[in-house]
Short mmCIF file of C-alpha atoms in Angstrom, two decimals:
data_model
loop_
_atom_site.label_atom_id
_atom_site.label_comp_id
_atom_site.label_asym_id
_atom_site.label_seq_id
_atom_site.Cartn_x
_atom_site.Cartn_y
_atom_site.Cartn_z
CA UNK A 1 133.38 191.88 -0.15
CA UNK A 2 131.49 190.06 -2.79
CA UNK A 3 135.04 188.33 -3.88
CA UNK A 4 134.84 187.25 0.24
CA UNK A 5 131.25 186.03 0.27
CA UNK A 6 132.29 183.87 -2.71
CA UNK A 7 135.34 182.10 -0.86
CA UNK A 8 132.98 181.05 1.71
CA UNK A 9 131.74 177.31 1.73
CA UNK A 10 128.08 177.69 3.48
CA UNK A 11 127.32 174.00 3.50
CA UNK A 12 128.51 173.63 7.37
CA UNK A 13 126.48 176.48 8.31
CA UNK A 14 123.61 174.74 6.69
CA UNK A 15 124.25 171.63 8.34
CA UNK A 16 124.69 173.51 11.71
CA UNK A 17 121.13 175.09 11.37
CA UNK A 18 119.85 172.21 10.16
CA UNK A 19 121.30 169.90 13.47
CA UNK A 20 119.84 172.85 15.38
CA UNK A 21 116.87 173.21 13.53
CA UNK A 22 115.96 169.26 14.30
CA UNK A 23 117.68 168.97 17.67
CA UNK A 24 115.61 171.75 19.25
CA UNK A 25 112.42 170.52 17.99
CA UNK A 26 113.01 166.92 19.12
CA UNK A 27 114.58 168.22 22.26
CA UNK A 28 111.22 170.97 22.95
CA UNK A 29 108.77 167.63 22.65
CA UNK A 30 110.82 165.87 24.69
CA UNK A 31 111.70 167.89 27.47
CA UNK A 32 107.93 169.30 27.82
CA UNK A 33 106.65 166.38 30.12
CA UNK A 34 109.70 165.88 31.83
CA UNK A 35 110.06 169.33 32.90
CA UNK A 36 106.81 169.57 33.96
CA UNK A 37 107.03 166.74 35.82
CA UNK A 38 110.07 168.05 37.49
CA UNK A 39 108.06 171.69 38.47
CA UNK A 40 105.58 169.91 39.83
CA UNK A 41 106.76 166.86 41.80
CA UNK A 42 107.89 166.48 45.40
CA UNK A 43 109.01 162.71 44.39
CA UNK A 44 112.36 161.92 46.17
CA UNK A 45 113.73 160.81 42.89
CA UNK A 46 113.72 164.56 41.75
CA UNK A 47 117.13 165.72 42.85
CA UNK A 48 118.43 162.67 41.01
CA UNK A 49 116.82 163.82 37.74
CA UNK A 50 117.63 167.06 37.96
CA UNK A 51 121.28 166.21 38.34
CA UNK A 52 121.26 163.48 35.38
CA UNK A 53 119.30 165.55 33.33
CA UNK A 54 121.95 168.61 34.28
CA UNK A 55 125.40 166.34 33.72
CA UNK A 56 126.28 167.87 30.02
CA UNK A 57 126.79 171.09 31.80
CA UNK A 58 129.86 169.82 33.96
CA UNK A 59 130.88 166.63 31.93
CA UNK A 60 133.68 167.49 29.82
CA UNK A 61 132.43 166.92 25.72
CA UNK A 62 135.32 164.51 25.31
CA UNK A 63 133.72 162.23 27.82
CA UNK A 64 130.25 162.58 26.85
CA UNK A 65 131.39 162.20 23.29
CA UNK A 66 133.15 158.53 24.27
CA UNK A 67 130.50 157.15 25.79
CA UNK A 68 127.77 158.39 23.10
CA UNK A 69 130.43 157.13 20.42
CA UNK A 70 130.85 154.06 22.40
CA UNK A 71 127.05 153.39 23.12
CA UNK A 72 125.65 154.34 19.47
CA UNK A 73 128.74 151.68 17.74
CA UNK A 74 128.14 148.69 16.16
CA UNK A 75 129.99 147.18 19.34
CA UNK A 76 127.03 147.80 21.47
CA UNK A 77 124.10 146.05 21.35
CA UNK A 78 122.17 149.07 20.60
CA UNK A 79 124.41 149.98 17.79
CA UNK A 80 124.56 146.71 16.54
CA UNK A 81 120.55 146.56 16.66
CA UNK A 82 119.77 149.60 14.90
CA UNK A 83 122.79 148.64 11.84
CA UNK A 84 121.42 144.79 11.26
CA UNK A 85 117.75 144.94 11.88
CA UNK A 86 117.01 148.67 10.67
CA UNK A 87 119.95 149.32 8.45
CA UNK A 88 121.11 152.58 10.20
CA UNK A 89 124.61 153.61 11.79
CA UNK A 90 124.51 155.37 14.32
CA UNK A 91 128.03 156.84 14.50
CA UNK A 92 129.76 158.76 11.45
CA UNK A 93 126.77 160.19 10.22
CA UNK A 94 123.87 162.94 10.75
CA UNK A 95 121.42 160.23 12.54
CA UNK A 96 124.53 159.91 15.32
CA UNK A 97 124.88 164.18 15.50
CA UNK A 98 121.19 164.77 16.43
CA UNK A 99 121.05 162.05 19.27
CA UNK A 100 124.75 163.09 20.54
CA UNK A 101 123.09 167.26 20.12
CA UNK A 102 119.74 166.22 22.07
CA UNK A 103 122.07 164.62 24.50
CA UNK A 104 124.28 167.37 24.83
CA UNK A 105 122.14 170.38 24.80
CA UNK A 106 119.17 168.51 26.66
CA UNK A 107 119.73 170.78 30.27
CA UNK A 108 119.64 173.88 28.19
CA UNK A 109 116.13 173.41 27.48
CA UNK A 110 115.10 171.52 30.76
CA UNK A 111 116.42 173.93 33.43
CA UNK A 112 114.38 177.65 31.50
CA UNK A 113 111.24 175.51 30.89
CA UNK A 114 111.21 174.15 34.61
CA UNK A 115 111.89 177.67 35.98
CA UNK A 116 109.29 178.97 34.18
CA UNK A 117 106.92 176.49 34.99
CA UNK A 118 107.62 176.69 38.71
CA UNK A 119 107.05 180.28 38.73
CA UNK A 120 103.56 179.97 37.37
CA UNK A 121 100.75 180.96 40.42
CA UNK A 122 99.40 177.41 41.50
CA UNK A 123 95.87 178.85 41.71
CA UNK A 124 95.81 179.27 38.14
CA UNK A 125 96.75 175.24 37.62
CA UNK A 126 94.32 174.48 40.12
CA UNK A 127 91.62 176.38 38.67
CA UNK A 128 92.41 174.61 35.24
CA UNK A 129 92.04 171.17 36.89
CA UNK A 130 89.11 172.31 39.08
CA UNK A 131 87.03 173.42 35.59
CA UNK A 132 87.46 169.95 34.44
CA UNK A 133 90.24 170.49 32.09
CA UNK A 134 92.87 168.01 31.58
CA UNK A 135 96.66 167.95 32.54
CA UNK A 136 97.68 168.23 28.71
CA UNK A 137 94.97 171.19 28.32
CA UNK A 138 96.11 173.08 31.54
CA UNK A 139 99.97 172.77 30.07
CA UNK A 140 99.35 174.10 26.60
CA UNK A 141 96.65 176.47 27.32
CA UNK A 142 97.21 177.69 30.48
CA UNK A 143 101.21 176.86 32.04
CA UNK A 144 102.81 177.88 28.38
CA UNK A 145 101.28 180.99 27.56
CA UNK A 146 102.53 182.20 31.06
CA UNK A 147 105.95 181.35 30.33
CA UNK A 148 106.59 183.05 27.33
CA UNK A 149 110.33 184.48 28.24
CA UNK A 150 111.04 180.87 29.62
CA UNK A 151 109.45 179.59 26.73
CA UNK A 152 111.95 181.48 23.99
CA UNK A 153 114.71 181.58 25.96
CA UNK A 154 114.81 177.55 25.88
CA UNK A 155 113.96 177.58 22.21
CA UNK A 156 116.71 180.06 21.16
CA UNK A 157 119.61 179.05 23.67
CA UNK A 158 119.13 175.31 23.05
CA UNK A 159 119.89 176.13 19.13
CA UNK A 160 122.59 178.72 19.79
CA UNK A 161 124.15 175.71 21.67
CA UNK A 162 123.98 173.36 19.46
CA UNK A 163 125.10 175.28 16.60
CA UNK A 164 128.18 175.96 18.60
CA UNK A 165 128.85 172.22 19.55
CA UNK A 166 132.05 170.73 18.86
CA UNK A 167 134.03 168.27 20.69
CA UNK A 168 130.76 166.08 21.08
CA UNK A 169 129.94 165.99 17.57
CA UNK A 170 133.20 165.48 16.61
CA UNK A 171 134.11 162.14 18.67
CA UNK A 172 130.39 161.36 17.54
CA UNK A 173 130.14 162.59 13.86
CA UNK A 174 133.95 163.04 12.78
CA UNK A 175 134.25 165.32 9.72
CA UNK A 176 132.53 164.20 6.41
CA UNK A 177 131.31 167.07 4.01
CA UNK A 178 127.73 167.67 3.24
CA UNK A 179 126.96 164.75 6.49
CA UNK A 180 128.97 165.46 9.66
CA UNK A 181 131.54 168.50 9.06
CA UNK A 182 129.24 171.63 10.65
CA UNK A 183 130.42 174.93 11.38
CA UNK A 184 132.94 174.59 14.53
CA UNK A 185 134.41 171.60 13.05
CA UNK A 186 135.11 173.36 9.73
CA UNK A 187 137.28 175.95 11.65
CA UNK A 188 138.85 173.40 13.69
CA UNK A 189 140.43 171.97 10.57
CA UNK A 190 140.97 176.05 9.11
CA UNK A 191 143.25 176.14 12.38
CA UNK A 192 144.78 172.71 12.23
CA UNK A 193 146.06 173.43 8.58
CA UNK A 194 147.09 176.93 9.53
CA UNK A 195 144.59 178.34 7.01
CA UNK A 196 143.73 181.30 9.73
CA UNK A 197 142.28 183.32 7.34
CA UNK A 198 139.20 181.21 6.67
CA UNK A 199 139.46 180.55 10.50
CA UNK A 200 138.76 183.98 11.07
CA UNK A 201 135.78 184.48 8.66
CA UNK A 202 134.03 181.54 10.25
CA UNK A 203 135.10 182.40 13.65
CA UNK A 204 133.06 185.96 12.84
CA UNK A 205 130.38 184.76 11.44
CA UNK A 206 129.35 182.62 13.98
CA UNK A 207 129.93 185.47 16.44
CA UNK A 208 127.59 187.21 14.98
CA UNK A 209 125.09 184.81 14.82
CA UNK A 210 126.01 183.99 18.63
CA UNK A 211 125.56 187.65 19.78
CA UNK A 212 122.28 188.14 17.61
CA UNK A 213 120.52 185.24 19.06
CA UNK A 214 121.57 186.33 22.85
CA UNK A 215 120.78 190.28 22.06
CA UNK A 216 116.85 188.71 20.62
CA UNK A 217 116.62 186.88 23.83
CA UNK A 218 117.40 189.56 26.08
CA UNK A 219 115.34 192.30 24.17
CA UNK A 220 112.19 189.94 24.46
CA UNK A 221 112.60 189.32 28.00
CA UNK A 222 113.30 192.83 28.84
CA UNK A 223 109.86 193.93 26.66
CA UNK A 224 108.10 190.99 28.96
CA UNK A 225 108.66 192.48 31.81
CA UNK A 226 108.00 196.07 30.78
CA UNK A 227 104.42 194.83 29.88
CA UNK A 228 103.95 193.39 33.21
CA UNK A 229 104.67 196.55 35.21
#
């Protein structure tokens, strides 16, 4: 076992945690207002956000991936911005994985925050705003503590996702060591070069690390309701 634990390269696990780590954090600030927005309005324009904001979930990753590749190259003008006036690339490296992730995983942390905010009882917003308190107060004080299974199960799917990515952050990312190659693409190439054996060990342990994540989500949620019967 220990002569196993030893073969193992962790360093595209770490980058995996670490893409998920930032991703989800970038993703939870940014999907906040526009979720809540989306609970709340009766705009016309809602059915076409939900439906942008919902495309990763039936776009296939290759063509995501080619038109994130395409869009973050130096042959776009935002590419080419970001590469002569800021010095950054935006394709081939870690920068290009967390916007292609926060694009990617973006409706898994949407669509359980604007659930939960739409079930929240409307006399408890209105009471908020009637006290005097603002929209920003009323969200963090009042809407998130009420969403707490909502809350989590964004948080921990939206990582669990995006440590499982692959096609997207390979067209986006490719496969560099210690900068782009995470998890999935490191057993791609176990599989490509028929090296099953290391496919398998990787294979497991993200299995594990899949089912753990799911079996926390669904033990919390269960213990939620519990407490509210």
């Amino acid at each position: 076992m220990i002569e196993l634990l030893s073969s193992i390269e962790y360093g595209p696990f770490i980058l995996s945690f670490k893409l998920a780590f930032i991703t989800t954090l970038i993703l939870f600030i940014l999907a906040m207002p526009l979720s809540w927005y989306l609970s709340q309005t009766k705009s016309k324009i809602k059915p076409v956000l939900e439906a942008i904001t919902a495309l990763p979930l039936v776009l296939p990753p290759s063509v995501l991936g080619f038109y994130l590749l395409y869009t973050l190259s130096y042959n776009s003008s935002l590419g080419s911005f970001f590469d002569e006036y800021l010095g950054i690339q935006l394709v081939f490296n870690f920068t290009g994985l967390v916007i292609a992730s926060c694009f990617y995983s973006l409706p898994f942390m949407v669509q359980p925050l604007q659930s939960g905010f739409e079930s929240i009882n409307k006399n408890m917003l209105e009471a908020s705003y009637i006290s005097g308190k603002s929209k920003f107060y009323t969200i963090f004080k009042v809407a998130l503590p009420n969403i707490k299974p909502s809350l989590l199960t964004a948080l921990i799917v939206t990582f669990a996702h995006t440590v499982g990515e692959f096609g997207v952050v390979l067209m986006v990312g490719g496969s560099i060591p210690d900068e782009t190659k995470v998890a999935s693409v490191a057993i791609y190439e176990f599989v490509e070069i028929m090296d099953y054996k290391s496919a398998h060990i990787y294979s497991a342990i993200m299995l594990v690390i899949s089912f753990l994540v799911l079996l926390s989500v669904y033990i919390f949620n269960q213990k939620q309701k519990k407490s509210f019967l």
